[in-house]
Short mmCIF file of C-alpha atoms in Angstrom, two decimals:
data_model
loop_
_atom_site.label_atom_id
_atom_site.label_comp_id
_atom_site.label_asym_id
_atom_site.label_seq_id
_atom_site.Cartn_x
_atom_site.Cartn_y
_atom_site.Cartn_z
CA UNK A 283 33.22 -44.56 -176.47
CA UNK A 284 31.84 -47.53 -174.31
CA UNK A 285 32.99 -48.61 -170.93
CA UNK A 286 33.73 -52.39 -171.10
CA UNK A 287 33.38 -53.25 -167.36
CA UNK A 288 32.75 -57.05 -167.73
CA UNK A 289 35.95 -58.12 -169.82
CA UNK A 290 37.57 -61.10 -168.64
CA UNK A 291 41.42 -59.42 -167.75
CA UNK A 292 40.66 -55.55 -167.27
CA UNK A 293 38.06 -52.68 -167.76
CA UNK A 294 38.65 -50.68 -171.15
CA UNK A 295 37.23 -48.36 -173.13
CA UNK A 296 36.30 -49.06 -177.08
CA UNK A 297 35.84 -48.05 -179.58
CA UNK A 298 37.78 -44.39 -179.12
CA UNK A 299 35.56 -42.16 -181.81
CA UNK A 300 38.03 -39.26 -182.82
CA UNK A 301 37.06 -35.71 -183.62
CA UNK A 302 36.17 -36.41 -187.37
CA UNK A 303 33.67 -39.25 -186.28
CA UNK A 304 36.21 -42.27 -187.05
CA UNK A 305 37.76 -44.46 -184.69
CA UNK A 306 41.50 -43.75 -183.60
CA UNK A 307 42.18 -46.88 -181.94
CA UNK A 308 43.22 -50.25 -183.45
CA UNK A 309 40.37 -53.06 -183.34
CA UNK A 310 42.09 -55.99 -182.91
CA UNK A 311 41.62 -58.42 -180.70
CA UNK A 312 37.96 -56.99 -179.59
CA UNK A 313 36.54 -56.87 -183.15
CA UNK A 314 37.78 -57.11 -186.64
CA UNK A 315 39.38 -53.80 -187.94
CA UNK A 316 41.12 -53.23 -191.45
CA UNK A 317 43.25 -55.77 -192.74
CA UNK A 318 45.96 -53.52 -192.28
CA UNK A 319 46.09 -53.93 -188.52
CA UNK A 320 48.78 -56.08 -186.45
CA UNK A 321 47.31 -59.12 -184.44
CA UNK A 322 50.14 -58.30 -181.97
CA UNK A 323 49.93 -58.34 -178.48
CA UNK A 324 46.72 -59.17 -177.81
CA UNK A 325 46.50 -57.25 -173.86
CA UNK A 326 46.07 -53.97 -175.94
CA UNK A 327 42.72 -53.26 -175.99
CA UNK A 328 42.24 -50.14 -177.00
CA UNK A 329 42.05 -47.42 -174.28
CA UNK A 330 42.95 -49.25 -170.61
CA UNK A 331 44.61 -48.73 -167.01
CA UNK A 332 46.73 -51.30 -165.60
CA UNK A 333 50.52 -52.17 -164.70
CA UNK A 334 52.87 -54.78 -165.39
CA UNK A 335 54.31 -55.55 -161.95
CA UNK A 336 51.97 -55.13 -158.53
CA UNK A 337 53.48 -56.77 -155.57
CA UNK A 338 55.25 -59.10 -158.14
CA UNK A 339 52.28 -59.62 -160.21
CA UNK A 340 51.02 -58.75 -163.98
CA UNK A 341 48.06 -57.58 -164.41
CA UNK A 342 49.61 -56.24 -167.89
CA UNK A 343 49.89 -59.23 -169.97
CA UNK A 344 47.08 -61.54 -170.22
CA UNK A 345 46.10 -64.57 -168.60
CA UNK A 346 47.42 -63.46 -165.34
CA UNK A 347 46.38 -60.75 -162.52
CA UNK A 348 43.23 -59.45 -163.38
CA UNK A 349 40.99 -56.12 -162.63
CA UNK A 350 37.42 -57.18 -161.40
CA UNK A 351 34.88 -54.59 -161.80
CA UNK A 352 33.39 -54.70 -157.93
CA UNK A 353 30.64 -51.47 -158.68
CA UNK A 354 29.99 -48.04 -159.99
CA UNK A 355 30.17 -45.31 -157.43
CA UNK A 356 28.41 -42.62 -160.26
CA UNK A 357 26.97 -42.79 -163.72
CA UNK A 358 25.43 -39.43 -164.69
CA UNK A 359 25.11 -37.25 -167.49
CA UNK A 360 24.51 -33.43 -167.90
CA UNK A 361 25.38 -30.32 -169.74
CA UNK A 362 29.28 -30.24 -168.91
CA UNK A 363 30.28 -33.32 -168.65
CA UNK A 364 29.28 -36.95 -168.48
CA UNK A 365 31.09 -38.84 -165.41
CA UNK A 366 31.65 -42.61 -164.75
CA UNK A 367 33.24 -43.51 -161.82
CA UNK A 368 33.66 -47.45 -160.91
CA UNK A 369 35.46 -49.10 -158.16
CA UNK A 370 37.94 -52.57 -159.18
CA UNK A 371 39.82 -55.39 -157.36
CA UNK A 372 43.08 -56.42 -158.22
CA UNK A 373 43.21 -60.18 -158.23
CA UNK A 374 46.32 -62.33 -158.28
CA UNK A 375 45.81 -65.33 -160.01
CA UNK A 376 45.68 -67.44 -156.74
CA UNK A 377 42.65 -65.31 -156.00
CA UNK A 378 43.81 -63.13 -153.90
CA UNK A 379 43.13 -59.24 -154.00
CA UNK A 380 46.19 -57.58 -153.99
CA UNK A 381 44.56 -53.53 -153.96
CA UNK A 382 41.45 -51.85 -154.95
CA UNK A 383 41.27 -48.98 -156.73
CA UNK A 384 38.63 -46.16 -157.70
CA UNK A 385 38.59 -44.75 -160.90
CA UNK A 386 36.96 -41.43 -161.88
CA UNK A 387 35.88 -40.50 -165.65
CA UNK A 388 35.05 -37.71 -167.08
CA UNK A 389 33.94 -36.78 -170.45
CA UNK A 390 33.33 -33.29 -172.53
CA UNK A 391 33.72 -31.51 -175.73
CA UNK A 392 35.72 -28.13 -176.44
CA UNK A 393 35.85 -25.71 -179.73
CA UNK A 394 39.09 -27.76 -180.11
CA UNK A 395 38.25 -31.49 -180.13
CA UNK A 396 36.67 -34.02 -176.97
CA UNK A 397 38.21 -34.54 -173.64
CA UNK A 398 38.22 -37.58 -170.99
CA UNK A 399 39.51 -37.34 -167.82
CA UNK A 400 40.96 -40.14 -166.07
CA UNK A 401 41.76 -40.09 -162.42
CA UNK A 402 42.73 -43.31 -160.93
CA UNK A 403 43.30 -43.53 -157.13
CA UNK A 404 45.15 -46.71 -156.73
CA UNK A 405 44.10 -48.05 -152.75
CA UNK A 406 46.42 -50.10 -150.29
CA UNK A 407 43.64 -51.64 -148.67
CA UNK A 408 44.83 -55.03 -148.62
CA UNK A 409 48.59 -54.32 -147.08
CA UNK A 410 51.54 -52.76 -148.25
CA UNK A 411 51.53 -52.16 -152.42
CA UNK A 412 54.70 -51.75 -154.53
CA UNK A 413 54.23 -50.57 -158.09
CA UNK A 414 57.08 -52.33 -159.61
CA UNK A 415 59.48 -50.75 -162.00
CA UNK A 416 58.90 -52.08 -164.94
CA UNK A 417 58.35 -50.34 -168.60
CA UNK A 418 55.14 -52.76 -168.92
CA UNK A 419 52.26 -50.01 -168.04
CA UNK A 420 49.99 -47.92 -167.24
CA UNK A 421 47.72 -46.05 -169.15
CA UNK A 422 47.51 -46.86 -172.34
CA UNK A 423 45.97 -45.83 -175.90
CA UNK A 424 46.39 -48.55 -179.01
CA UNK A 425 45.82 -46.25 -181.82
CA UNK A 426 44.54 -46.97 -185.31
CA UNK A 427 47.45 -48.23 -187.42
CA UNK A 428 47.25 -45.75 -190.13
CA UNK A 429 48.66 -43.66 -187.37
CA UNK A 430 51.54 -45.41 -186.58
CA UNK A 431 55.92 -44.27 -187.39
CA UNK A 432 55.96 -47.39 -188.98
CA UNK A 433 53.97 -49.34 -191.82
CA UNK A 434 52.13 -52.43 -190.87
CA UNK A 435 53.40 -55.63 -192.52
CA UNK A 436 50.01 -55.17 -195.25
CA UNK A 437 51.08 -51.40 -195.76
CA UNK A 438 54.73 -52.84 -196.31
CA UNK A 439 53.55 -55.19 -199.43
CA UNK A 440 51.68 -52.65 -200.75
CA UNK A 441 54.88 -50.06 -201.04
CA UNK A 442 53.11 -47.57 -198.46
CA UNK A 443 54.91 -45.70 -196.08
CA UNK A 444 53.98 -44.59 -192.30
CA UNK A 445 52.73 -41.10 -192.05
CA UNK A 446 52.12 -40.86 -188.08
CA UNK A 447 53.89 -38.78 -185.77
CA UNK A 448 55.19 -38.17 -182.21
CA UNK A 449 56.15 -35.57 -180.69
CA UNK A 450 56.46 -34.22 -176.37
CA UNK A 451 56.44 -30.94 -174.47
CA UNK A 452 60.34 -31.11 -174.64
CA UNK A 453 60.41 -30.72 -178.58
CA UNK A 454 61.73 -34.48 -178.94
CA UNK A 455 59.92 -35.80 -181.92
CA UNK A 456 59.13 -39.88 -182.83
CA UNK A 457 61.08 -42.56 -181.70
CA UNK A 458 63.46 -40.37 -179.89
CA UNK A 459 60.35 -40.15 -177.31
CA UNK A 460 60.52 -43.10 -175.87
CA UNK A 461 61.62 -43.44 -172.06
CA UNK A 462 62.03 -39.65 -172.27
CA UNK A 463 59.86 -37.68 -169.33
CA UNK A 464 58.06 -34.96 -170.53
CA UNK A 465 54.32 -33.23 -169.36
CA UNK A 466 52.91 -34.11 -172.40
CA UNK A 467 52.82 -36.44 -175.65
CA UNK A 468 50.89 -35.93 -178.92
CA UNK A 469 50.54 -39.20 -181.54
CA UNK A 470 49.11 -37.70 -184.73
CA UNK A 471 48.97 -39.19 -188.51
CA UNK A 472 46.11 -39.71 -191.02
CA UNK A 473 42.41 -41.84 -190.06
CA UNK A 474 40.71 -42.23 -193.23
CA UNK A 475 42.43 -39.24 -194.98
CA UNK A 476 42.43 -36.57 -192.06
CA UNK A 477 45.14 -35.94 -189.95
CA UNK A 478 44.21 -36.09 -185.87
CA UNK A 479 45.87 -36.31 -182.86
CA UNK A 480 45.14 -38.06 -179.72
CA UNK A 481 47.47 -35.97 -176.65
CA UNK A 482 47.71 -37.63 -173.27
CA UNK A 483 48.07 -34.85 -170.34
CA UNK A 484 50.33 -35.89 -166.77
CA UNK A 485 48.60 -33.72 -164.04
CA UNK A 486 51.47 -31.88 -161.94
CA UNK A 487 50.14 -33.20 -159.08
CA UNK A 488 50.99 -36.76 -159.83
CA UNK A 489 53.64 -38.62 -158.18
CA UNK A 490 57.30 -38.47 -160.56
CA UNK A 491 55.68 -35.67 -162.44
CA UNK A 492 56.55 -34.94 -165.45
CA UNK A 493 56.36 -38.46 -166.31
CA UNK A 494 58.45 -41.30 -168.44
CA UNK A 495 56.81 -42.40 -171.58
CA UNK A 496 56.21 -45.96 -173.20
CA UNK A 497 55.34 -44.94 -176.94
CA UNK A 498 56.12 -46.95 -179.55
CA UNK A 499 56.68 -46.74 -183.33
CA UNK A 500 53.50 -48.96 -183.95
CA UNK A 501 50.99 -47.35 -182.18
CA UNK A 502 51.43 -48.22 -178.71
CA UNK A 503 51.24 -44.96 -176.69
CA UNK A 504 51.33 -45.29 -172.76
CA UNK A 505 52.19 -42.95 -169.53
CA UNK A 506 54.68 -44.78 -167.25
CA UNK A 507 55.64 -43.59 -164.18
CA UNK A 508 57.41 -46.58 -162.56
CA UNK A 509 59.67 -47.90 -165.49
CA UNK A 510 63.03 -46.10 -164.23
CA UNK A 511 65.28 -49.08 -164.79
CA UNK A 512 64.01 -49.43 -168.55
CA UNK A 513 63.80 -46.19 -170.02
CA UNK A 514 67.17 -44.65 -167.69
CA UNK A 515 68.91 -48.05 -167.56
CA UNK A 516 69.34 -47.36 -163.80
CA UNK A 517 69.62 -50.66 -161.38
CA UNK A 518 66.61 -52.58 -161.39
CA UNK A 519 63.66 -51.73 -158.75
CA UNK A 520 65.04 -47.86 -158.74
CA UNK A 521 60.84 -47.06 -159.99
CA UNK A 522 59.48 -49.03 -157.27
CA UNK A 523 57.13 -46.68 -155.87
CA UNK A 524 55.47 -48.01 -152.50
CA UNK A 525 52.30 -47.33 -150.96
CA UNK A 526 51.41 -48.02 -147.45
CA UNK A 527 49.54 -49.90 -146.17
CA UNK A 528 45.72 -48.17 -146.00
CA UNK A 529 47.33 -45.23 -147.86
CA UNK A 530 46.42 -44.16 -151.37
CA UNK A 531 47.92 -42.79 -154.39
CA UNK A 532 46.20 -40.68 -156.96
CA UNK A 533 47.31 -40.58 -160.91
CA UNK A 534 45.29 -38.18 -162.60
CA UNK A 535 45.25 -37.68 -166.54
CA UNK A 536 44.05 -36.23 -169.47
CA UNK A 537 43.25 -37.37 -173.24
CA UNK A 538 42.76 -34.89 -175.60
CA UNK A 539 41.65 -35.68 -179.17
CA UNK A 540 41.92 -33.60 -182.03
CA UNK A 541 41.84 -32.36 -185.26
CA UNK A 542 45.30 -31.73 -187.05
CA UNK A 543 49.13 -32.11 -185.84
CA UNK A 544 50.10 -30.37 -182.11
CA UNK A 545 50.36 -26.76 -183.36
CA UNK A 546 46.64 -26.87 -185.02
CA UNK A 547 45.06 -28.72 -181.98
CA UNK A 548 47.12 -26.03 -179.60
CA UNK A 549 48.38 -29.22 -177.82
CA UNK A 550 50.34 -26.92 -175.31
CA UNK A 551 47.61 -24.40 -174.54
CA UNK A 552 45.36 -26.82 -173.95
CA UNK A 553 47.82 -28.79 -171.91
CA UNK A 554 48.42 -25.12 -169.56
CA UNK A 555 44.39 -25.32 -169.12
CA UNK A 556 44.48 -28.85 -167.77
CA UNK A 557 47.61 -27.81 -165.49
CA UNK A 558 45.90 -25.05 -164.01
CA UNK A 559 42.92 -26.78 -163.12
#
């Protein structure tokens, strides 16, 4: 993958190279995939951090807050792992910085398929912050459409059917996963005839763990801890979670790509590693 650190809205990472050497993110809107993919919502760019609500602002959507890269703390390379880890400012679109954060990266291989790390340690260092509840976040994976529980409108008029699959830690399978908590989610289906799996991790350690889930039918697939009053239908602001002022709070996660459905990556062994660690 590549670390986009001078985008216009947010940081991202793309393309996403899978474990059979083919991409298992969607293009659009950074570069022109297969004419099978959706030019839907255009803020999902591939593999990203952000939130929908941050003391009243978007930074989800587009054209609204945005995440300045301010510098890299560490780029280095070596025979475990490869590490990036950047500092951004949360800017309102009157220009003023609303947090900081510091995000840590880490990327290695396993017999089973690749691994990146991503710890993000969200900073109060402007005042009070209030992650708002709202199902519009956090970090987020656009997968390659061929993946997707649903056909594209292309795969539609060609009489082809969605092969892709969902399923959690709690045994609930597809749609039935969304706004469902659970320590971990696997989104598997075919990319270019093999079947492969990307599996996003929630730490134990992290705040509301285990964690609500925005995944969609077509190919959205996101970790959302603050979204109580969408996915539980509870009264509105019940996933506010507030951060003093000077304090910080730490989300740490784990994507796991790999060959085959969740039983033939060993989705929940590997997820016991990560839990241990």
């Amino acid at each position: 993958t590549e670390y986009r650190f001078k985008e216009p809205q947010r940081p991202f990472f793309y393309p996403v190279i899978g474990p059979t050497g083919a991409p298992v993110i969607r293009h659009w809107p950074i570069a022109e995939g297969s004419p099978d993919e959706e030019r839907d919502h255009p803020h999902h760019k591939s593999l990203w951090f952000t939130h929908g609500a941050i003391n009243g602002v978007d930074f989800w959507a587009d054209g609204k807050g945005k995440i300045v890269h301010d510098k890299f703390v560490e780029v280095s390379s070596g025979p475990k792992a490869g590490v990036i880890v950047a500092q951004n400012k949360y800017v309102a679109p009157d220009g003023k910085v609303v947090c900081t954060d510091t995000r840590t990266h880490r990327f290695h291989n396993t017999p089973d398929g690749q691994i990146m790390d991503f710890e993000v340690a969200i900073h109060a260092s402007q005042g009070e912050v209030t992650m708002g509840d709202t199902k519009e976040g956090s970090m987020a994976i656009r997968l390659n459409p061929t993946m997707q529980l649903t056909p594209t409108k292309a795969m539609r008029a060609r009489g082809e059917t969605a092969k892709g699959h969902i399923v959690n830690s709690e045994g609930v399978t597809d749609g039935n996963t969304w706004g469902k908590r659970a320590a971990w989610c696997d989104y598997y289906g075919p990319v270019n005839g093999e079947i492969v799996g990307v599996a996003i991790f929630d730490h134990p350690s992290n705040p509301r763990h285990p964690t609500w889930w925005h995944v969609r039918d077509y190919g959205l697939f996101a970790v959302n801890p603050f979204g109580i009053h969408d996915f539980e239908k509870k009264p509105a602001g019940t996933g506010d979670l507030v951060i003093p002022a000077g304090q910080t709070v730490t989300f740490k996660y784990r994507f796991y790509f790999h060959k085959g459905d969740e039983k033939q990556g060993k989705v929940a062994d590997r997820y016991a590693e990560y839990a241990g660690s």
